[in-house]
Short mmCIF file of C-alpha atoms and ligand atoms in Angstrom, two decimals:
data_model
loop_
_atom_site.label_atom_id
_atom_site.label_comp_id
_atom_site.label_asym_id
_atom_site.label_seq_id
_atom_site.Cartn_x
_atom_site.Cartn_y
_atom_site.Cartn_z
CA MET A 254 -11.94 36.90 -18.69
CA SER A 255 -8.53 35.39 -17.87
CA TYR A 256 -8.36 31.79 -16.78
CA MET A 257 -8.00 31.15 -13.41
CA ALA A 258 -5.99 27.64 -12.31
CA LEU A 259 -8.66 25.33 -10.55
CA TYR A 260 -6.36 25.23 -7.71
CA ARG A 261 -6.68 28.88 -6.94
CA LYS A 262 -10.32 29.12 -7.79
CA PHE A 263 -11.39 26.57 -5.57
CA ARG A 264 -8.84 26.89 -2.60
CA PRO A 265 -11.02 25.66 0.36
CA GLN A 266 -12.74 28.41 2.14
CA GLU A 267 -14.14 26.23 4.88
CA PHE A 268 -12.93 23.24 6.81
CA SER A 269 -15.46 20.99 5.37
CA GLU A 270 -13.69 21.75 2.04
CA VAL A 271 -10.29 20.58 3.08
CA LYS A 272 -9.90 16.88 1.66
CA GLY A 273 -8.14 13.98 3.18
CA GLN A 274 -6.62 15.57 6.19
CA ASP A 275 -9.53 15.01 8.69
CA HIS A 276 -7.36 14.17 11.74
CA ILE A 277 -5.90 17.50 11.53
CA VAL A 278 -9.01 19.62 10.65
CA THR A 279 -11.05 17.88 13.66
CA THR A 280 -8.17 18.84 15.94
CA LEU A 281 -8.03 22.44 14.85
CA LYS A 282 -11.77 23.03 14.85
CA ASN A 283 -11.92 21.66 18.51
CA GLN A 284 -9.21 24.11 19.36
CA LEU A 285 -11.26 26.89 17.83
CA LYS A 286 -14.37 25.84 19.62
CA ASN A 287 -12.80 25.51 22.94
CA ASP A 288 -10.64 28.46 22.75
CA ARG A 289 -7.55 26.48 23.22
CA ILE A 290 -5.17 27.70 20.52
CA GLY A 291 -1.77 27.16 20.39
CA HIS A 292 1.07 29.49 19.58
CA ALA A 293 3.37 27.28 17.46
CA TYR A 294 2.35 24.72 15.04
CA LEU A 295 4.17 22.60 12.54
CA PHE A 296 2.47 21.52 9.12
CA THR A 297 4.44 18.63 7.57
CA GLY A 298 3.72 16.62 4.70
CA THR A 299 4.43 16.20 0.85
CA ARG A 300 3.58 18.89 -1.58
CA GLY A 301 0.34 19.75 -2.41
CA THR A 302 -1.41 18.25 0.61
CA GLY A 303 -2.90 21.33 2.05
CA LYS A 304 -0.52 22.53 4.45
CA THR A 305 -0.81 26.16 3.42
CA THR A 306 -4.39 25.98 2.59
CA VAL A 307 -5.08 24.73 6.13
CA ALA A 308 -2.69 27.62 7.71
CA LYS A 309 -4.56 30.25 6.10
CA LEU A 310 -7.89 28.81 6.97
CA PHE A 311 -7.07 28.73 10.57
CA ALA A 312 -5.46 32.41 10.39
CA LYS A 313 -8.64 33.67 9.10
CA ALA A 314 -10.69 31.47 11.81
CA VAL A 315 -8.74 32.65 14.56
CA ASN A 316 -9.52 36.35 13.84
CA CYS A 317 -12.96 35.79 12.10
CA GLU A 318 -15.82 38.01 13.98
CA ASN A 319 -18.76 35.58 13.01
CA ARG A 320 -17.25 32.06 13.01
CA GLN A 321 -19.15 29.36 11.80
CA GLU A 322 -20.69 26.50 13.91
CA ASP A 323 -17.70 24.17 12.70
CA GLY A 324 -14.99 26.74 13.53
CA SER A 325 -14.74 27.85 9.90
CA PRO A 326 -14.31 31.45 9.12
CA CYS A 327 -17.54 33.24 7.98
CA GLY A 328 -15.62 34.84 4.65
CA GLU A 329 -17.71 38.18 5.01
CA CYS A 330 -16.68 39.90 8.18
CA PRO A 331 -14.10 42.76 7.57
CA SER A 332 -11.34 40.59 9.02
CA CYS A 333 -12.00 37.63 6.33
CA ARG A 334 -12.19 40.01 3.78
CA ALA A 335 -9.12 41.88 4.48
CA ILE A 336 -7.01 38.53 4.68
CA ALA A 337 -8.64 37.13 1.70
CA GLU A 338 -7.52 40.12 -0.18
CA GLY A 339 -4.18 39.99 1.05
CA ARG A 340 -4.21 43.34 2.75
CA SER A 341 -4.50 42.39 6.58
CA MET A 342 -1.72 43.10 8.69
CA ASN A 343 -2.64 40.32 10.86
CA VAL A 344 -1.40 37.47 8.64
CA VAL A 345 2.15 37.42 7.61
CA GLU A 346 3.22 34.92 5.08
CA MET A 347 6.90 34.35 4.54
CA ASP A 348 8.82 31.92 2.24
CA GLY A 349 11.59 30.40 4.09
CA ALA A 350 13.29 29.72 0.98
CA SER A 351 14.01 33.12 0.02
CA ASN A 352 13.94 34.92 3.32
CA ASN A 353 15.99 32.57 5.10
CA GLY A 354 18.58 34.87 6.71
CA VAL A 355 18.90 35.87 10.39
CA ASP A 356 17.83 39.76 9.41
CA HIS A 357 14.51 38.57 8.12
CA ALA A 358 14.21 36.65 11.53
CA ARG A 359 14.96 39.61 13.45
CA SER A 360 12.58 41.89 11.52
CA ILE A 361 9.91 39.51 12.33
CA ILE A 362 10.99 39.40 16.03
CA GLU A 363 11.06 43.52 15.93
CA GLU A 364 7.26 43.53 14.40
CA ILE A 365 5.90 40.88 16.71
CA ALA A 366 6.31 43.21 19.50
CA TYR A 367 3.58 45.29 18.64
CA PRO A 368 0.17 43.80 19.37
CA PRO A 369 -2.69 43.78 16.30
CA THR A 370 -4.40 46.90 15.96
CA GLU A 371 -7.71 45.18 15.15
CA GLY A 372 -8.40 41.57 15.35
CA ARG A 373 -7.23 39.23 17.91
CA TYR A 374 -4.24 37.28 16.38
CA LYS A 375 -1.19 38.03 14.54
CA VAL A 376 -0.26 34.80 12.51
CA TYR A 377 3.08 34.19 11.20
CA ILE A 378 3.12 31.42 8.35
CA ILE A 379 6.42 30.54 7.39
CA ASP A 380 6.68 28.22 4.56
CA GLU A 381 9.52 25.77 3.78
CA VAL A 382 10.72 26.29 7.09
CA HIS A 383 13.51 23.83 6.72
CA MET A 384 15.29 26.22 4.37
CA LEU A 385 15.97 28.60 7.28
CA SER A 386 19.47 29.14 7.97
CA THR A 387 20.75 27.99 11.46
CA GLY A 388 21.11 31.73 12.58
CA ALA A 389 17.64 32.41 11.54
CA PHE A 390 16.39 29.47 13.65
CA ASN A 391 18.32 30.42 16.67
CA ALA A 392 17.08 34.01 16.36
CA LEU A 393 13.21 32.80 16.13
CA LEU A 394 13.68 30.04 18.92
CA LYS A 395 13.24 32.28 21.90
CA THR A 396 9.97 34.08 20.20
CA ILE A 397 8.46 30.66 19.42
CA GLU A 398 9.43 29.57 22.71
CA GLU A 399 7.53 32.39 24.61
CA PRO A 400 5.54 34.39 22.25
CA PRO A 401 3.21 36.93 22.95
CA SER A 402 -0.30 35.91 23.58
CA TYR A 403 -1.47 37.38 20.37
CA ALA A 404 1.01 35.73 18.19
CA ILE A 405 0.77 32.24 16.28
CA PHE A 406 3.24 30.66 14.27
CA ILE A 407 2.60 27.96 11.66
CA LEU A 408 5.67 26.46 10.21
CA ALA A 409 5.17 24.56 7.08
CA THR A 410 7.76 22.16 5.59
CA THR A 411 8.00 19.34 3.18
CA GLU A 412 11.19 17.91 4.83
CA VAL A 413 10.63 17.66 8.65
CA GLN A 414 13.64 15.88 9.16
CA LYS A 415 15.75 19.01 8.40
CA VAL A 416 13.96 21.00 11.13
CA PRO A 417 16.38 21.56 14.04
CA ILE A 418 15.02 19.41 17.15
CA THR A 419 14.96 22.42 19.25
CA ILE A 420 12.09 23.98 17.12
CA LEU A 421 10.56 20.52 17.10
CA SER A 422 10.22 20.25 20.72
CA ARG A 423 8.49 23.58 21.05
CA VAL A 424 5.60 23.15 18.34
CA GLN A 425 2.51 21.27 18.00
CA ARG A 426 3.15 18.98 15.04
CA TYR A 427 0.78 17.94 12.39
CA ASP A 428 1.43 15.29 9.52
CA PHE A 429 -0.41 15.89 6.49
CA HIS A 430 -1.05 12.62 4.77
CA ARG A 431 -0.74 11.93 1.10
CA ILE A 432 -4.49 11.96 -0.30
CA SER A 433 -5.92 8.83 -1.59
CA ILE A 434 -7.26 8.54 -5.00
CA ASP A 435 -10.71 8.47 -4.02
CA THR A 436 -10.61 11.45 -2.21
CA ILE A 437 -8.73 13.36 -4.84
CA SER A 438 -11.22 12.05 -7.65
CA ALA A 439 -14.35 12.72 -5.78
CA ARG A 440 -13.20 16.32 -5.03
CA LEU A 441 -12.22 16.70 -8.88
CA ALA A 442 -15.69 15.36 -9.96
CA ASP A 443 -17.19 17.87 -7.65
CA LEU A 444 -15.40 20.84 -9.06
CA MET A 445 -15.98 19.59 -12.60
CA GLU A 446 -19.89 19.68 -11.92
CA ARG A 447 -19.42 23.16 -10.47
CA GLU A 448 -17.43 24.23 -13.79
CA GLY A 449 -20.06 22.56 -15.86
CA VAL A 450 -17.34 20.38 -17.72
CA ASP A 451 -18.36 16.74 -18.32
CA ALA A 452 -15.87 14.45 -17.24
CA GLU A 453 -15.67 10.34 -17.15
CA GLU A 454 -15.24 9.27 -13.75
CA LYS A 455 -12.15 6.97 -15.06
CA ALA A 456 -10.65 9.95 -16.42
CA LEU A 457 -10.70 11.83 -13.28
CA ARG A 458 -9.43 8.78 -11.21
CA TYR A 459 -6.34 8.70 -13.65
CA VAL A 460 -5.46 12.46 -13.18
CA ALA A 461 -5.77 11.58 -9.24
CA LYS A 462 -3.56 8.58 -9.74
CA VAL A 463 -1.04 10.52 -11.61
CA GLY A 464 -1.44 13.38 -9.04
CA ASP A 465 0.39 11.02 -6.55
CA GLY A 466 -1.53 12.30 -3.45
CA SER A 467 -1.28 15.91 -4.04
CA MET A 468 -4.29 17.72 -4.48
CA ARG A 469 -2.44 20.71 -5.96
CA ASP A 470 -0.69 18.66 -8.75
CA SER A 471 -3.89 16.80 -9.47
CA LEU A 472 -5.87 20.08 -9.96
CA SER A 473 -3.06 21.62 -12.28
CA LEU A 474 -2.79 18.09 -14.32
CA LEU A 475 -6.83 18.54 -14.63
CA ASP A 476 -6.15 22.02 -15.68
CA GLN A 477 -3.61 20.83 -18.54
CA CYS A 478 -6.36 18.20 -19.75
CA ILE A 479 -9.22 20.68 -19.93
CA ALA A 480 -6.96 23.37 -21.64
CA PHE A 481 -6.02 20.55 -24.45
CA TYR A 482 -9.77 19.54 -25.03
CA PRO A 483 -11.78 22.69 -24.22
CA ASP A 484 -15.63 22.38 -24.47
CA GLN A 485 -15.62 18.58 -24.77
CA THR A 486 -16.30 15.77 -22.54
CA LEU A 487 -13.04 15.03 -20.87
CA THR A 488 -12.61 11.34 -21.69
CA TYR A 489 -10.02 8.70 -20.34
CA ASP A 490 -8.48 8.32 -23.61
CA ASN A 491 -8.13 12.19 -23.81
CA VAL A 492 -6.55 12.23 -20.30
CA LEU A 493 -4.24 9.50 -21.53
CA ASN A 494 -3.16 11.42 -24.42
CA VAL A 495 -2.44 14.51 -22.40
CA LEU A 496 -0.53 13.10 -19.40
CA GLY A 497 1.59 11.17 -21.94
CA ALA A 498 0.52 7.74 -20.35
CA VAL A 499 1.03 4.35 -21.42
CA ASP A 500 -1.96 2.09 -21.04
CA ASN A 501 -1.97 -1.35 -19.19
CA GLU A 502 -1.91 -3.37 -22.58
CA VAL A 503 1.67 -1.85 -23.05
CA PHE A 504 2.45 -2.75 -19.55
CA SER A 505 1.27 -6.14 -19.89
CA LYS A 506 3.22 -6.66 -23.18
CA ILE A 507 6.46 -5.48 -21.50
CA LEU A 508 6.06 -7.69 -18.26
CA ARG A 509 5.44 -10.79 -20.65
CA GLY A 510 8.70 -10.02 -22.52
CA ILE A 511 10.38 -9.55 -19.07
CA MET A 512 9.32 -12.82 -17.96
CA ASN A 513 10.05 -14.66 -20.88
CA ARG A 514 13.61 -13.35 -20.72
CA ASP A 515 13.06 -11.81 -24.26
CA VAL A 516 15.35 -8.61 -24.23
CA SER A 517 14.91 -7.77 -27.80
CA GLU A 518 11.06 -7.71 -27.54
CA VAL A 519 11.17 -5.76 -24.39
CA ILE A 520 13.53 -3.02 -25.72
CA ARG A 521 11.41 -2.73 -28.97
CA VAL A 522 8.37 -2.06 -26.90
CA VAL A 523 9.97 0.30 -24.87
CA ASP A 524 11.63 2.17 -27.86
CA GLU A 525 8.31 2.30 -29.58
CA ILE A 526 6.91 3.98 -26.41
CA ILE A 527 9.90 6.58 -26.55
CA ILE A 528 9.62 7.18 -30.31
CA GLU A 529 5.89 7.98 -29.88
CA GLY A 530 7.23 10.83 -27.50
CA ARG A 531 6.25 9.77 -24.06
CA GLU A 532 8.09 11.20 -21.31
CA ILE A 533 10.28 8.57 -20.09
CA GLY A 534 10.17 9.21 -16.22
CA GLN A 535 6.41 9.12 -16.23
CA PHE A 536 6.59 6.06 -17.98
CA VAL A 537 8.61 4.17 -15.52
CA THR A 538 6.44 5.69 -12.82
CA ASP A 539 3.49 4.31 -14.41
CA PHE A 540 4.99 0.80 -15.12
CA THR A 541 6.17 0.49 -11.56
CA TRP A 542 2.57 1.33 -10.35
CA TYR A 543 1.17 -1.38 -12.52
CA LEU A 544 3.46 -3.94 -10.97
CA ARG A 545 2.53 -2.61 -7.60
CA ASN A 546 -1.14 -3.06 -8.51
CA LEU A 547 -0.41 -6.75 -9.75
CA LEU A 548 1.24 -7.30 -6.34
CA LEU A 549 -2.01 -6.10 -4.54
CA VAL A 550 -4.09 -8.24 -7.03
CA LYS A 551 -2.06 -11.25 -6.04
CA ASN A 552 -2.25 -10.87 -2.30
CA ILE A 553 -5.59 -9.52 -1.53
CA GLU A 554 -8.99 -10.26 -2.79
CA ASN A 555 -11.85 -7.96 -3.96
CA MET A 556 -9.26 -5.10 -5.17
CA GLU A 557 -11.70 -3.44 -7.36
CA ASP A 558 -12.36 -0.82 -5.09
CA ILE A 559 -8.77 -0.01 -4.18
CA LEU A 560 -7.18 -0.28 -7.56
CA ASP A 561 -8.25 2.17 -10.24
CA ILE A 562 -8.74 -0.21 -12.89
CA SER A 563 -11.87 -1.44 -14.82
CA THR A 564 -13.22 -5.02 -14.08
CA ASP A 565 -12.05 -6.20 -17.53
CA ASN A 566 -8.29 -5.16 -16.53
CA LEU A 567 -8.62 -6.62 -13.27
CA LYS A 568 -9.26 -10.07 -14.67
CA VAL A 569 -6.23 -9.70 -17.22
CA MET A 570 -4.27 -8.61 -14.03
CA GLN A 571 -5.36 -11.49 -11.69
CA GLU A 572 -4.18 -13.91 -14.51
CA GLU A 573 -1.04 -12.20 -14.83
CA ALA A 574 -0.57 -12.10 -11.39
CA GLN A 575 -1.01 -15.71 -11.12
CA LYS A 576 1.99 -16.38 -13.02
CA LEU A 577 4.43 -14.20 -10.94
CA ASP A 578 6.07 -15.13 -7.86
CA GLU A 579 5.86 -12.17 -5.06
CA ALA A 580 9.51 -11.66 -4.63
CA VAL A 581 10.01 -11.54 -8.18
CA LEU A 582 7.58 -8.70 -8.68
CA MET A 583 9.22 -7.07 -5.79
CA ARG A 584 12.52 -7.46 -7.44
CA TYR A 585 11.31 -5.64 -10.57
CA ILE A 586 9.59 -2.79 -8.49
CA ARG A 587 12.62 -2.04 -6.63
CA VAL A 588 14.91 -2.24 -9.80
CA LEU A 589 12.31 0.23 -11.42
CA SER A 590 12.17 2.47 -8.33
CA THR A 591 16.14 2.90 -8.48
CA LEU A 592 15.53 3.78 -11.81
CA SER A 593 12.98 6.31 -11.09
CA ASP A 594 15.54 8.24 -8.80
CA GLN A 595 18.22 7.96 -11.25
CA LEU A 596 16.09 9.44 -14.10
CA ARG A 597 15.39 12.59 -12.07
CA ASN A 598 18.81 13.89 -12.61
CA ALA A 599 19.92 11.84 -15.86
CA THR A 600 20.50 13.18 -19.30
CA GLN A 601 20.80 9.53 -20.92
CA LYS A 602 17.47 8.42 -19.84
CA ARG A 603 16.78 6.01 -22.61
CA VAL A 604 20.13 4.24 -22.16
CA MET A 605 19.38 3.91 -18.40
CA THR A 606 15.81 2.55 -18.96
CA GLU A 607 17.27 0.12 -21.48
CA ILE A 608 19.79 -1.13 -19.30
CA ALA A 609 17.30 -1.45 -16.09
CA MET A 610 15.12 -3.55 -18.67
CA ILE A 611 17.84 -5.64 -19.76
CA ARG A 612 18.42 -6.37 -15.87
CA LEU A 613 14.91 -7.13 -15.40
CA CYS A 614 15.12 -9.83 -18.23
CA ARG A 615 18.51 -11.11 -16.83
CA PRO A 616 18.65 -11.82 -13.24
CA GLN A 617 21.90 -13.33 -13.96
CA MET A 618 23.71 -10.13 -14.10
CA GLU A 619 22.63 -9.54 -10.51
CA ARG A 620 24.04 -11.17 -7.23
CA ASP A 621 21.70 -10.16 -4.68
CA ASN A 622 18.90 -12.41 -2.96
CA ASP A 623 16.03 -11.12 -5.07
CA SER A 624 17.84 -12.05 -8.31
CA MET A 625 18.66 -15.27 -6.88
CA ILE A 626 15.01 -16.07 -6.21
CA ASP A 627 14.06 -15.05 -9.71
CA ARG A 628 16.74 -17.55 -10.91
CA ILE A 629 15.22 -20.21 -8.83
CA ARG A 630 11.94 -19.36 -10.19
CA SER A 631 13.07 -19.80 -13.90
CA LEU A 632 14.80 -23.22 -13.06
CA GLU A 633 11.58 -24.06 -11.10
CA GLN A 634 9.70 -23.33 -14.15
CA GLN A 635 11.93 -25.61 -16.32
CA LEU A 636 11.51 -28.22 -14.00
CA ALA A 637 7.74 -28.12 -14.04
CA ASN A 638 8.06 -28.07 -17.74
CA GLY A 639 9.97 -31.33 -17.76
CA VAL A 640 13.60 -30.02 -18.19
CA VAL A 641 16.03 -31.80 -16.14
CA VAL A 642 18.54 -30.10 -14.17
CA ALA A 643 21.57 -31.48 -13.33
CA ALA A 644 21.94 -32.89 -9.35
CA GLY A 645 24.40 -30.81 -7.44
CA SER A 646 23.61 -27.54 -9.30
CA ALA A 647 19.92 -27.10 -8.68
CA GLY A 648 19.24 -23.82 -8.02
CA ALA A 649 22.08 -22.50 -10.15
CA ASP A 650 21.92 -20.98 -13.61
CA PRO A 651 23.92 -22.50 -16.03
CA ALA A 652 25.19 -18.86 -17.20
CA THR A 653 26.66 -18.01 -14.15
CA ALA A 654 27.01 -21.03 -11.79
CA GLY A 655 30.25 -21.84 -10.64
CA SER A 656 32.63 -23.36 -12.78
CA ALA A 657 32.51 -26.88 -11.01
CA ALA A 658 28.80 -26.85 -11.37
CA ALA A 659 28.86 -25.84 -14.86
CA ALA A 660 31.36 -28.91 -15.48
CA ASP A 661 28.94 -31.24 -13.94
CA LEU A 662 26.30 -30.17 -16.43
CA THR A 663 28.38 -30.96 -19.42
CA LYS A 664 29.22 -34.17 -18.16
CA ARG A 665 25.85 -35.52 -17.29
CA PRO A 666 24.95 -37.57 -20.32
CA PHE A 667 21.96 -36.10 -21.97
CA PRO A 668 19.82 -38.42 -24.01
CA ASP A 669 19.92 -37.48 -27.75
CA ALA A 670 17.32 -34.94 -28.51
CA ARG A 671 14.33 -36.09 -30.43
CA PRO A 672 13.19 -34.19 -33.54
CA GLU A 673 10.13 -32.45 -31.26
CA GLU A 674 12.62 -31.28 -28.80
CA VAL A 675 14.66 -29.56 -31.58
CA ASP A 676 11.33 -28.15 -32.67
CA ALA A 677 10.83 -26.84 -29.26
CA VAL A 678 14.19 -24.80 -29.24
CA LEU A 679 13.13 -23.11 -32.64
CA LYS A 680 9.83 -22.32 -31.23
CA GLN A 681 11.41 -20.66 -28.18
CA TRP A 682 14.29 -19.40 -30.06
CA ASN A 683 14.21 -16.10 -28.23
CA GLU A 684 14.03 -17.54 -24.94
CA VAL A 685 17.02 -19.76 -25.39
CA LEU A 686 18.99 -16.68 -26.88
CA SER A 687 18.02 -14.78 -23.86
CA LEU A 688 19.91 -17.32 -21.74
CA LEU A 689 23.22 -16.59 -23.54
CA ASP A 690 25.96 -14.46 -22.44
CA PRO A 691 24.94 -10.85 -23.87
CA MET A 692 28.00 -10.43 -25.57
CA ARG A 693 27.54 -13.38 -27.87
CA ARG A 694 23.86 -13.05 -28.05
CA GLN A 695 23.77 -10.57 -30.43
CA PHE A 696 25.87 -12.63 -32.96
CA TYR A 697 23.52 -15.59 -32.51
CA GLN A 698 20.63 -13.13 -33.10
CA THR A 699 22.18 -13.04 -36.91
CA ALA A 700 22.13 -16.69 -37.36
CA THR A 701 18.88 -18.11 -38.98
CA PRO A 702 18.11 -21.54 -37.11
CA THR A 703 16.54 -24.51 -38.52
CA ALA A 704 16.05 -28.11 -37.95
CA THR A 705 17.78 -30.82 -40.06
CA ALA A 706 16.02 -34.18 -41.17
CA ASP A 707 18.28 -36.01 -38.81
CA GLY A 708 17.47 -33.83 -35.95
CA GLU A 709 20.45 -31.31 -35.96
CA LEU A 710 19.87 -27.90 -35.23
CA LEU A 711 21.58 -25.87 -37.98
CA LEU A 712 22.58 -22.17 -37.65
CA VAL A 713 23.02 -20.52 -40.81
CA VAL A 714 25.02 -17.26 -40.94
CA ASP A 715 24.76 -14.93 -44.10
CA ILE A 716 28.61 -13.86 -44.84
CA ALA A 717 28.05 -12.92 -48.57
CA ALA A 718 30.02 -9.56 -49.30
CA GLY A 719 28.07 -6.68 -48.30
CA SER A 720 26.93 -8.52 -45.34
CA ASP A 721 28.65 -8.37 -41.88
CA GLY A 722 28.26 -11.76 -41.08
CA SER A 723 31.99 -12.97 -40.92
CA LEU A 724 32.51 -11.69 -37.52
CA ALA A 725 29.51 -13.57 -36.23
CA TYR A 726 30.28 -16.75 -38.12
CA SER A 727 33.99 -16.74 -36.36
CA VAL A 728 32.18 -16.10 -32.94
CA LEU A 729 29.70 -18.81 -33.39
CA THR A 730 32.07 -21.47 -34.35
CA SER A 731 34.60 -20.49 -31.70
CA GLU A 732 35.04 -23.02 -28.90
CA THR A 733 33.78 -21.08 -25.88
CA ALA A 734 30.65 -20.04 -27.81
CA GLN A 735 29.95 -23.61 -29.02
CA GLN A 736 30.41 -24.74 -25.12
CA GLU A 737 28.14 -22.18 -23.78
CA PHE A 738 25.65 -22.56 -26.55
CA GLN A 739 25.47 -26.56 -25.98
CA GLN A 740 25.09 -26.07 -22.28
CA VAL A 741 22.41 -23.86 -22.58
CA LEU A 742 20.63 -26.08 -25.17
CA ASN A 743 21.24 -29.31 -22.90
CA ASN A 744 19.68 -27.51 -19.83
CA PHE A 745 16.89 -25.82 -21.96
CA THR A 746 15.65 -29.11 -23.21
CA GLY A 747 17.08 -31.85 -21.05
CA ALA A 748 18.40 -33.38 -24.19
CA ASN A 749 21.68 -33.60 -26.11
CA VAL A 750 20.82 -31.23 -29.25
CA LYS A 751 23.27 -31.71 -32.14
CA VAL A 752 24.42 -28.23 -33.30
CA ARG A 753 25.99 -27.38 -36.42
CA VAL A 754 26.89 -23.72 -37.74
CA GLU A 755 27.19 -23.01 -41.38
CA SER A 756 28.11 -20.19 -43.51
CA ASN A 757 25.78 -18.98 -46.58
CA GLN A 758 27.81 -17.15 -49.34
CA THR A 759 24.93 -17.21 -51.94
CA GLY A 760 24.12 -13.55 -51.29
CA VAL A 761 20.35 -14.61 -50.85
CA PRO A 762 19.50 -14.38 -47.09
CA ALA A 763 19.21 -17.71 -45.49
CA GLU A 764 15.61 -17.39 -44.18
CA LYS A 765 14.48 -16.95 -47.84
CA LEU A 766 16.33 -20.13 -48.81
CA TYR A 767 14.28 -22.62 -47.00
CA THR A 768 11.48 -22.87 -44.44
CA SER A 769 12.81 -25.96 -42.58
CA GLY A 770 13.82 -29.23 -42.37
CA PRO A 771 14.59 -31.39 -45.79
CA GLU A 772 13.48 -28.70 -47.80
CA PHE A 773 16.37 -26.63 -46.75
CA PHE A 774 18.81 -28.79 -48.23
CA LYS A 775 17.10 -29.12 -51.48
CA ARG A 776 17.04 -25.51 -51.62
CA ALA A 777 20.33 -25.36 -50.59
CA GLU A 778 21.73 -27.46 -53.28
CA GLU A 779 19.58 -25.62 -55.65
CA PHE A 780 21.50 -22.51 -54.84
CA GLY A 781 24.82 -24.20 -54.33
CA MET A 782 25.21 -22.84 -51.00
CA LEU A 783 26.81 -24.76 -48.16
CA VAL A 784 28.88 -27.01 -46.81
CA GLU A 785 31.14 -30.04 -47.06
CA GLU A 786 29.72 -32.89 -49.20
CA ASP A 787 29.62 -35.36 -46.44
CA ASP A 788 27.44 -33.13 -44.29
CA ILE A 789 24.81 -33.49 -46.59
CA GLU A 790 23.68 -37.35 -46.02
CA GLU A 791 20.14 -37.01 -47.26
ZN1 LIG B 857 -15.16 36.13 9.19
#
């Protein structure tokens, strides 16, 4: 027996099976009961929300010889059966996308002149009606305005703004809503029970979430999952596997990287996801959804029922949400939404995603209000951590502040750094690097940082033959780079950190030469690396 898609197999045959559109179903049932049926309807709403399903149900109901009490068609009378089998002359389905010309509209108008030979109504369902040509719309206009008593038009569209106002003013309009995750997953659970398939509730909720308000999409996603794991319990993990989803832990890792301005960590995690073969667009959508959940957790209490996440995860998210500013979260969501749109037609999806991630890490790159808030938050955090920001430049980030403010900052006499302040720089090296100009940062990344006994920050660049450190070394010793780096350090620690850049020509990687501090000098001497004599005062 051939497999029948869930969506076809369980297409609602009664009004009570239509989920999530109670506002529409109730009105239509009342019209049927009171025999006050309209002649022209417009069903609008996103894909898979039940427009065509309700149109067909209604078409059956108006012709049914034994309507049920709630107005639903009986499904058994000759008319119901003929419509179900697609051989009724009373229901004409037409796809506005493929039959969009004037000629087709004219043939409808000619046909409509003849009353039905059996049954009460002729129902014309025109799907994707916004695709009709202007000529076709005009041809239909008069018929829709004054249809014969036995004719009913049901126009369906996902893009109501493209339907001419002349049509809109002549129809009863019904807006189909996106269906909530609760409603969809309850329906999925019901169908799985009928199919005799074991499925975890969490698994079905996840399918419903990815279905994004569309019952049809949710059902075909569920089909995919079942096809992948036939005769097995459908677990959350299985669903995650099939739908190429990324779990919360990964999102949390990326988010932490973004908050720490750790570009390399963020890119690393994203690349990992891509290498694993996940679909990038889906990943971006899921990450956006995760941030949206954080935003809700932050603002509303008792979110368990609304968010589809476990209690454990909720606790983690609540902690995470505490650390985030609302406006900053909104900026993240906005950047990612834009990315989502761009990815739809992009070929360089990976590059675009990486750029967006860098943008999230570096609000300095942007100049809109949201980014300003993000930058201010970053500075506030530094202040809270005891970092002094020069008066007159509060709210400005050293990396992009106007040159006047930047000058103020360098002039400010910072106290000499204590050893623990230099240690703090080493411990948060990635964060320090993320504050640098991206063009120079990559060169700093090649240097090995360490603290000297007398409280200097020493950067060692490997330049032995075969390594490509020479360019890095010349950048790091250039005046502009040194000034920028000094400024970042001063601002980061609130102290004046002395910096020295040295080259390592031994051929042994610098990080293998020492651990830190005085040890370095011993080992350095041992290996005959470094430096002018007077630099070693040990
Ligand atoms: Zn019937």
